[in-house]
XYZ file of C-alpha atoms in Angstrom:
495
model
C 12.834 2.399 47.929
C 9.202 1.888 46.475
C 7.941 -2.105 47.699
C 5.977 -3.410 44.714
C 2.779 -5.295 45.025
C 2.938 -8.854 44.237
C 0.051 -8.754 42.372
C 1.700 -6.583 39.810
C 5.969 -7.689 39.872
C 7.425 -11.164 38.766
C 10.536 -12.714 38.580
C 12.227 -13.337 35.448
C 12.797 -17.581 35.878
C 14.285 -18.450 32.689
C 15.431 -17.086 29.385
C 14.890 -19.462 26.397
C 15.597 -18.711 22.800
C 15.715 -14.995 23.197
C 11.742 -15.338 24.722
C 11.648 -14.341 28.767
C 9.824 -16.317 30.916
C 8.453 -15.043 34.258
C 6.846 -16.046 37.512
C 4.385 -14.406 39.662
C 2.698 -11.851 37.348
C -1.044 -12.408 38.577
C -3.960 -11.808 35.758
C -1.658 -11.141 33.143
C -3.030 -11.342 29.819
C -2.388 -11.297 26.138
C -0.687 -8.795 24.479
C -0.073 -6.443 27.514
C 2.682 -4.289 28.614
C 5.364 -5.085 31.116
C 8.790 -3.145 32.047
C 12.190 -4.941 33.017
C 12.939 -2.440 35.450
C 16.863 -2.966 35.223
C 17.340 -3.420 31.949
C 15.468 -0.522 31.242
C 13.347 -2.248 28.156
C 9.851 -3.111 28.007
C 8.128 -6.479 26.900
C 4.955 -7.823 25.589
C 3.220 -10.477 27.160
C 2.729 -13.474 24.331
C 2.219 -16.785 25.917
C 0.127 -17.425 29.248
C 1.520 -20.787 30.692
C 0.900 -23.098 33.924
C 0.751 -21.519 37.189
C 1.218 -17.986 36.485
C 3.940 -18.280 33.927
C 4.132 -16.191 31.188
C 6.099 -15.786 28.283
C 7.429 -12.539 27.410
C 8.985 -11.107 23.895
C 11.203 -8.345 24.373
C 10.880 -4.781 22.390
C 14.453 -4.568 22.033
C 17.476 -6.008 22.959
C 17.448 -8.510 25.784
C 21.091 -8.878 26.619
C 21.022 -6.949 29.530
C 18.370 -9.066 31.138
C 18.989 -11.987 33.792
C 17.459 -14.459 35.515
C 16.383 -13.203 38.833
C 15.105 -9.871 37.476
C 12.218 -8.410 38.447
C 9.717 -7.861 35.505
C 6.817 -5.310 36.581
C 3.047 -5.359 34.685
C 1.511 -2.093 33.193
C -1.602 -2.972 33.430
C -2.734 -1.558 29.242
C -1.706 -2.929 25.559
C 1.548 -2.190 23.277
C 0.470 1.851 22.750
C 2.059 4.043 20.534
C 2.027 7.920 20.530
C 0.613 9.631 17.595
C 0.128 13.492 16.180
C 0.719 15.964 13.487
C 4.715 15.728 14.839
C 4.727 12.052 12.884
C 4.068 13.585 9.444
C 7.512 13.712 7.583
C 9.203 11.307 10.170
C 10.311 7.781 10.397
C 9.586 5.831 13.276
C 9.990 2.478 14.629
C 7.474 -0.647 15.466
C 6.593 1.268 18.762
C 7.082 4.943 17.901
C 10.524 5.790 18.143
C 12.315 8.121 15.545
C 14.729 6.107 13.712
C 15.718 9.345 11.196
C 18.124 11.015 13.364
C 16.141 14.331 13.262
C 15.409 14.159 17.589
C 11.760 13.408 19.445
C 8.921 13.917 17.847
C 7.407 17.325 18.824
C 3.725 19.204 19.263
C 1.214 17.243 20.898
C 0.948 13.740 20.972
C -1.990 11.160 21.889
C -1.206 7.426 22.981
C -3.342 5.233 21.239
C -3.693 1.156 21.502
C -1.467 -0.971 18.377
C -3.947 -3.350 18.237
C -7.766 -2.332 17.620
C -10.992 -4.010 17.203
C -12.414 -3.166 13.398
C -15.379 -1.294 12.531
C -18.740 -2.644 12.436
C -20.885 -2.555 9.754
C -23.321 -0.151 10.869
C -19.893 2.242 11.231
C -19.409 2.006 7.638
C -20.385 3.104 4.435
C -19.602 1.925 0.978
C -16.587 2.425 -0.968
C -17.535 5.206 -3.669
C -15.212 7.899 -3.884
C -11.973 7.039 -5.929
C -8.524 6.899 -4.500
C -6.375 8.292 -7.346
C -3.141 5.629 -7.844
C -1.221 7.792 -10.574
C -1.239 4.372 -12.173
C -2.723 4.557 -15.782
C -3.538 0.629 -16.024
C -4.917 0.487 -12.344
C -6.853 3.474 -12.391
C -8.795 2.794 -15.819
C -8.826 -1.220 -15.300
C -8.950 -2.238 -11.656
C -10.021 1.335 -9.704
C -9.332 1.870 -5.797
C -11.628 3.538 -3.711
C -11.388 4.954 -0.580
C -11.644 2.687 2.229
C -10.897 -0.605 -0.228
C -8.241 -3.483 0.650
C -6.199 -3.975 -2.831
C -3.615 -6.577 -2.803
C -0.505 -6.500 -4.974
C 0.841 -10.123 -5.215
C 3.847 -11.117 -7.468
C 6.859 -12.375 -7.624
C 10.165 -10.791 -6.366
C 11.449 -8.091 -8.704
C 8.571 -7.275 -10.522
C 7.417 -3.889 -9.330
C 5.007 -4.365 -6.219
C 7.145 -2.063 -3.790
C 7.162 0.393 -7.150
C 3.353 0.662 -7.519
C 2.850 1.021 -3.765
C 5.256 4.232 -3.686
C 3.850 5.818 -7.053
C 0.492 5.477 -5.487
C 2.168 7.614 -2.564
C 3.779 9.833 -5.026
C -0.035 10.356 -6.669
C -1.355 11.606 -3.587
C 0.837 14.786 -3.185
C -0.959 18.271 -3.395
C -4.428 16.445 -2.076
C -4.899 16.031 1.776
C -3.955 12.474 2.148
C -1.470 11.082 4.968
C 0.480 8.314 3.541
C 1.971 5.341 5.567
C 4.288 2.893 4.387
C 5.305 0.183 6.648
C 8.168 -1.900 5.779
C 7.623 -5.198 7.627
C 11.738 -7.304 7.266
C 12.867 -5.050 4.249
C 16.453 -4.659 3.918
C 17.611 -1.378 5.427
C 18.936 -0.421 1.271
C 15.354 -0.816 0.344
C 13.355 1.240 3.121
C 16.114 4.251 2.702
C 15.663 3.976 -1.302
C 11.852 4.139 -0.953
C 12.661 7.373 1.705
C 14.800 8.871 -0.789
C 12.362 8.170 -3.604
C 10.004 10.107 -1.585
C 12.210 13.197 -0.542
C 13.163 13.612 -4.183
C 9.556 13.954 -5.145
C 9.049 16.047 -2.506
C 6.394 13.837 -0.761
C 7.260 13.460 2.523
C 5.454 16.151 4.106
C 2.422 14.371 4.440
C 3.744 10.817 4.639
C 5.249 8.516 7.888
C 7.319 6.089 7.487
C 7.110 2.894 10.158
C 9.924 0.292 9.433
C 11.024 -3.203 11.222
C 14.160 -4.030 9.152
C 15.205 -7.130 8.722
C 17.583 -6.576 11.043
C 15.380 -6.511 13.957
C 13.463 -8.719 16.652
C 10.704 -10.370 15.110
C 8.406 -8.889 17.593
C 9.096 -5.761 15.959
C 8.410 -7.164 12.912
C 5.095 -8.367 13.824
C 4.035 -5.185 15.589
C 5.084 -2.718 12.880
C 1.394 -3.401 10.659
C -0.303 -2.827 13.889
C 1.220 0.336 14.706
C 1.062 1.464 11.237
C -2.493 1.178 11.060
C -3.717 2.480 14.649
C -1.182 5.951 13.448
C -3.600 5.871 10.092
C -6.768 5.131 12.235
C -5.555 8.468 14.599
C -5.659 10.393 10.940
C -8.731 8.508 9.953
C -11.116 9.179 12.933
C -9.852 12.290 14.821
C -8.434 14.341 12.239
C -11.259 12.953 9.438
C -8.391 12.477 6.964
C -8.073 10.059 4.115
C -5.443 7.429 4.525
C -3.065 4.969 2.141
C -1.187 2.974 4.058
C 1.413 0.463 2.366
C 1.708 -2.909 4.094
C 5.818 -3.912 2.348
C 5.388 -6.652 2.644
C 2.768 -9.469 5.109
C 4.906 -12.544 3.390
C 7.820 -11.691 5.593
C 5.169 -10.482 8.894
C 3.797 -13.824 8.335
C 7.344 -15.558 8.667
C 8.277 -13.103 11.767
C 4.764 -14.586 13.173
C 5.957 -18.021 12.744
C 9.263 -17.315 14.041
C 8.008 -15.963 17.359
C 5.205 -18.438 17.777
C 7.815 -21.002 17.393
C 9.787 -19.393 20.024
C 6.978 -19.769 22.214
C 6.118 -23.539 21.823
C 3.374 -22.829 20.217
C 1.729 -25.923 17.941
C 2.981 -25.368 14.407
C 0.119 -25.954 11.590
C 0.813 -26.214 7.578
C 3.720 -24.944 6.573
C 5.222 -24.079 10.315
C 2.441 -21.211 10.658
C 0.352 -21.182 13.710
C -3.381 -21.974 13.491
C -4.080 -18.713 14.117
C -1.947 -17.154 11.090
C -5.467 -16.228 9.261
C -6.491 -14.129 12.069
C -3.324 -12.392 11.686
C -3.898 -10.244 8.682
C -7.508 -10.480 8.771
C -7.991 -8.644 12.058
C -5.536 -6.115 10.201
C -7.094 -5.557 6.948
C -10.695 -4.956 8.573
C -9.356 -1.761 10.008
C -10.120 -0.487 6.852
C -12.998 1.387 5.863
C -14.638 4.305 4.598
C -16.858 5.564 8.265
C -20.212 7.539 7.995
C -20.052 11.012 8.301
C -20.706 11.951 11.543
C -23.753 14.762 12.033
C -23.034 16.946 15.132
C -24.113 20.853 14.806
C -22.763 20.119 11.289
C -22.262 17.418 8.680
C -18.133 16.178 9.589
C -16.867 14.310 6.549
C -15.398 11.308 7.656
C -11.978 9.943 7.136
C -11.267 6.696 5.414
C -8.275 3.965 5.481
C -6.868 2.228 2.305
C -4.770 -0.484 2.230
C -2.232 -1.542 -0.242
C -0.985 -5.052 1.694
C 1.919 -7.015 -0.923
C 2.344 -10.357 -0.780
C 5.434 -11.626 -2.317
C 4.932 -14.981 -4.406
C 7.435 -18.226 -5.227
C 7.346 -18.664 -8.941
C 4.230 -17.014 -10.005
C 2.206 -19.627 -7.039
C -1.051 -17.546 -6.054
C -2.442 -20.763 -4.420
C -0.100 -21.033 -1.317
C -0.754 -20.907 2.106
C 0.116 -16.859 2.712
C -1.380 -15.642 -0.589
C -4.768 -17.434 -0.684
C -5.471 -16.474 3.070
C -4.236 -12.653 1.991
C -6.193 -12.843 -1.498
C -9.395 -14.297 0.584
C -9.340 -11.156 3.422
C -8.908 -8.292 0.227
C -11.160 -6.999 -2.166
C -9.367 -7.574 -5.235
C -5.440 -8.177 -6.321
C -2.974 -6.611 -8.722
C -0.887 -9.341 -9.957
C 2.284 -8.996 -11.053
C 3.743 -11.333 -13.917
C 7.423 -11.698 -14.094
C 7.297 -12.665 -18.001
C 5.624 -9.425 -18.746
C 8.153 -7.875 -16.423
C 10.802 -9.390 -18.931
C 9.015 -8.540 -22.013
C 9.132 -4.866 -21.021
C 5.823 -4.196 -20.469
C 5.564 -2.363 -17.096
C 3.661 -1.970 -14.770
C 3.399 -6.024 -15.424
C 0.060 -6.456 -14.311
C -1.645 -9.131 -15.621
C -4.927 -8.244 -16.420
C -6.711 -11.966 -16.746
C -5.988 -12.795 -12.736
C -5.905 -8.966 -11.603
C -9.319 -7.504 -10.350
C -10.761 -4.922 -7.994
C -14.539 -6.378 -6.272
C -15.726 -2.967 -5.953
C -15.791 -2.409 -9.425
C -16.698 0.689 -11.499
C -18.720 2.171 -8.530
C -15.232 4.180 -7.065
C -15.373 5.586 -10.936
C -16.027 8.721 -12.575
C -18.760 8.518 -15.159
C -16.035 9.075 -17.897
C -13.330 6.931 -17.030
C -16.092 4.159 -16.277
C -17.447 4.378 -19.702
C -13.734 4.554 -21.502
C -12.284 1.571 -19.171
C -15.102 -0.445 -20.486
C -14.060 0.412 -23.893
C -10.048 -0.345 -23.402
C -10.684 -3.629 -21.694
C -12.380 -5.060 -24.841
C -10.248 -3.569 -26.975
C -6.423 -4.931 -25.178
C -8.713 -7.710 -24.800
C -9.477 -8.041 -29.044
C -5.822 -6.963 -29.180
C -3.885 -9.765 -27.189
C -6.431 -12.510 -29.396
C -5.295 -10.871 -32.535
C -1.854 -10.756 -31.779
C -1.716 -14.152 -30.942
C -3.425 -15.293 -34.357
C -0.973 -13.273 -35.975
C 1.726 -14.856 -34.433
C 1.028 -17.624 -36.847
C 1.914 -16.086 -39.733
C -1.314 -16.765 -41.726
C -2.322 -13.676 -43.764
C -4.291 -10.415 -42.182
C -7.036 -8.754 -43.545
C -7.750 -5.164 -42.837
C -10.018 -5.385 -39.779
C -7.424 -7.405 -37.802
C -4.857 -5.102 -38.780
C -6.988 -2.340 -37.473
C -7.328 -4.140 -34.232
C -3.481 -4.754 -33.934
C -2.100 -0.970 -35.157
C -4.690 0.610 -32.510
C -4.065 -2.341 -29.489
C -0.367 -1.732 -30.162
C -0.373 1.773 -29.338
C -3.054 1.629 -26.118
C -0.735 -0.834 -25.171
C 1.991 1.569 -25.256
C -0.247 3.869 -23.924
C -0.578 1.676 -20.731
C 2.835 1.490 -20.099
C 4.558 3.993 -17.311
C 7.796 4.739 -15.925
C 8.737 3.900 -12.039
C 8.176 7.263 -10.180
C 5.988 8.900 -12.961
C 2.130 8.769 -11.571
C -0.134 10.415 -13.977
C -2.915 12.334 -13.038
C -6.738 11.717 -13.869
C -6.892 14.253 -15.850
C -4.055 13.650 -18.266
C -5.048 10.402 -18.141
C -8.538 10.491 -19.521
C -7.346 12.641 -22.311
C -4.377 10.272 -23.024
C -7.722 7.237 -23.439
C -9.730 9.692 -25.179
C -6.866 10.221 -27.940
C -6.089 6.393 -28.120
C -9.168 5.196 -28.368
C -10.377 7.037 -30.942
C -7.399 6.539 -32.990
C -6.814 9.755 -33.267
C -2.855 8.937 -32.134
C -2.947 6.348 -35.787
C -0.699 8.325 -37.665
C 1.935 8.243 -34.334
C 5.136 5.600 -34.833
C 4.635 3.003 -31.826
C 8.054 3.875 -30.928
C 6.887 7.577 -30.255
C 3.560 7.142 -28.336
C 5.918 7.494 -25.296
C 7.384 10.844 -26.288
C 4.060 12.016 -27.664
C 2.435 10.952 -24.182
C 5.457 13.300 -22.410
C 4.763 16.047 -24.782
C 0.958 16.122 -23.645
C 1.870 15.613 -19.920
C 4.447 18.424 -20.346
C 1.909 21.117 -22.140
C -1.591 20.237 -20.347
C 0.719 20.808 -17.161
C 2.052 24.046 -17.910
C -0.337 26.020 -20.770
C -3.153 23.909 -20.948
C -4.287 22.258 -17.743
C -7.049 24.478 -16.684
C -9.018 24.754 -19.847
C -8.880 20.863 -20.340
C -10.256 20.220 -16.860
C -12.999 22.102 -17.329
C -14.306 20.012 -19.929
C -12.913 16.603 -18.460
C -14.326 15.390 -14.913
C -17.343 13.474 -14.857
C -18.424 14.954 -18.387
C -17.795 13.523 -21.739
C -14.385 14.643 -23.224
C -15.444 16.308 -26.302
C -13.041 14.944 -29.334
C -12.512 18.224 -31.186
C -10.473 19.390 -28.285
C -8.313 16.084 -27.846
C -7.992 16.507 -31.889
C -6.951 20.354 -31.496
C -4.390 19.558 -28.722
C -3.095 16.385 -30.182
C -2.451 18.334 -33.599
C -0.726 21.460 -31.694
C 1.622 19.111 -30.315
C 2.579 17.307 -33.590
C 3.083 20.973 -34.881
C 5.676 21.431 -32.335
C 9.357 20.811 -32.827
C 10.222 16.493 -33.190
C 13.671 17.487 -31.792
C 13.327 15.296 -28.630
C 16.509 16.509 -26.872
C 15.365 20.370 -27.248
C 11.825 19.752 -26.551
C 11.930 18.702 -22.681
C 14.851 21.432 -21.940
């Protein structure tokens, strides 16, 4: 039998609220390893007490463990093992397949869960867009790569949906998706899978969930390890990365939970002191690197982060959401009377913003978001002045026949992304009115019809004269009258 150095074996002492506490581990430190040898489960080191004391949370179940036990250090930080195998899989908050399909095969690389960001010399600025699907977000509030966007809202009102239709968006292009689902129900991370199979998505996306079900040291490590398997893609395969945090509300509540659990001081709210540095040191993983010159110019990769935040009655000024709102560079908020009113995606567009601005843009869609701000903004004025009932003249009906139908326009179905191309052609035609003559009721059909053709006839002639070049009206006229030609039997159209 193999005698184990002092320096490196304790002795589990006493086991309080499902935490461990052990004796004799010498120089143990924060966040590292250990291995209940018996038990057969491993640990992480959370709390450093009095005369080498140390409090351990367990990655697992800790039944099986008893006083008396020895507890043996490892000597490295929480790892997990990353590769190509993790593409298409679904893993849990230290690696382990969770989707019944066996181990994860071809080679893998162990890499530390938690990271130090980086610097600013390491990065470059966010200019090259990171295509949502999203008709509102990409025209209004555009994502680059490398950009922190938060989606904040209340329950129910499509945050979980925007974060998967951005996934959806990114198939065909060579983007690894991540979505981390941080104390989801189990229903709601094997809807989001099955969302993604059906679109035929998962190829290139991984899937790390910490169910509600589970320790809340799983919960709290599952961000971590979703972001060091994007940072793998980001800096040794020189891929560009979405990963979806779902949601840090409920890894900020697992925080406090554990930190409870380990006597540690409770600030505002129950949270730690240190509940800032929580997501903070998460969210500045991400970034767009410099291209790295070796015998060649090596595009770099680039990590985006979607992190949702999940509100009480519409309250963006709580404790979670300003600390979240204060780390990001911008917010989609989502409005739970819009959600009612029908007008989805609810975003509200007075509170909602993107910092980085037009510059993650194309030249066209900068110069036509411009335009469809002021006019939804002219719109939602006008509507409200005509809510009085006071007589119209024909300028403000102008305003409200057009803003009705780009506001129709903006609309989308859950599951639907759009892509840049249809979209600019879909602005083009509504705001230049050339859609007038189109019932409000029918923009949505008319908007399928031109989705349906430009995907199948006419895609490759339009994007020719779309990207990054004006979109020349005669053809958006020419198009937009071949489809009115077509039949107006909706049932027969879309067989």
């Amino acid at each position: 039998m193999q005698i184990l150095s002092n320096d490196k074996t304790g002795i589990v002492e006493e086991i309080r609220d499902g935490v461990i506490y052990a004796k004799g581990l010498k120089n143990g430190y924060m966040g590292e390893i250990v291995n209940f040898k018996k038990a057969n489960v491993f640990g992480i080191i959370n709390y450093l007490g009095e005369a080498e004391k140390v409090g351990i949370t367990v990655l697992g179940r800790a039944d099986d463990i008893i006083i008396g036990e020895k507890v043996v250090k490892n000597n490295k930080l929480a790892t997990v093992k990353v590769g190509n195998g993790l593409k298409g899989r679904v893993v849990n908050a230290i690696g382990e397949p969770l989707d019944g399909k066996g181990s994860i095969l071809g080679s893998l690389n162990e890499v530390e869960i938690e990271k130090i960001a980086p610097g600013i010399i390491e990065r470059q600025p966010v200019k090259e867009t990171m295509e949502t699907g999203v008709k509102f977000i990409d025209a209004m509030l555009p994502i680059g790569c490398g950009q922190r966007e938060l989606i904040i809202g209340d329950p129910k009102t499509g945050k979980t949906a925007i974060a998967v239709d951005s996934i959806i968006a990114q198939k065909g292009k060579d983007v690894i998706s991540i979505y981390v689902g941080i104390g989801q129900k189990q229903t709601s991370v094997l809807r989001v899978i099955k969302t993604l199979e059906k679109k035929q998505c998962m190829e290139n996306t991984i899937i790390v969930a910490a169910t509600a079900g589970e320790a809340a040291v799983m919960q709290y490590l599952a961000p971590y390890t979703g972001c060091a398997i994007g940072e793998y893609f980001m800096e040794k395969k020189h891929k560009d990365v979405l990963i979806i945090y779902d949601d840090l509300s409920k890894h900020a509540v697992a925080y406090r939970q554990m930190s409870l659990l380990l006597r540690r001081p409770p600030g505002r709210e129950g949270y730690p002191g240190d509940v800032f540095y929580l997501h903070s040191r998460l969210l500045e993983r991400s970034a767009r690197l410099i291209d790295r010159k070796i015998k060649k110019k090596i595009k770099s990769g680039s990590l985006t982060a979607f992190p949702i935040i999940e509100t009480i009655e519409g309250d963006v000024s709580a404790y979670i959401p300003t600390n979240v709102i204060s780390i990001t560079d911008g917010q989609i908020f989502l409005e739970t009377k819009l959600f009612n009113k029908g007008i989805r995606p609810a975003i509200n567009p007075g509170i909602s913003v993107s910092r980085v601005g037009s510059a993650a843009q194309s030249k066209v869609m900068k110069k036509m978001a411009g335009s469809l701000k002021l006019e939804l903004a002219q719109y939602r004025e006008m509507e409200e002045f005509a809510s009085l009932g006071l007589p119209l003249d024909d300028s403000s009906k102008f305003i409200l026949n057009k803003g009705s139908r780009l506001q129709v326009l903006m609309k989308q179905a859950q599951s639907n992304p759009v892509n840049i191309t249809c979209q600019l052609f879909l602005l083009k035609a509504g705001l230049n009115n050339i859609i007038s003559d189109i019932a409000v009721n029918e923009i949505n059909f008319f908007e399928n019809k031109v989705r349906y053709l430009m995907k199948n006839k006419y895609y490759n002639t339009i994007i020719n004269n779309v990207i990054n070049v004006e979109v020349p009206t005669d053809i958006v006229v020419y198009f937009i009258n071949a489809i009115k030609a077509l039949s107006k039997d909706k049932e027969s159209f879309l067989q």
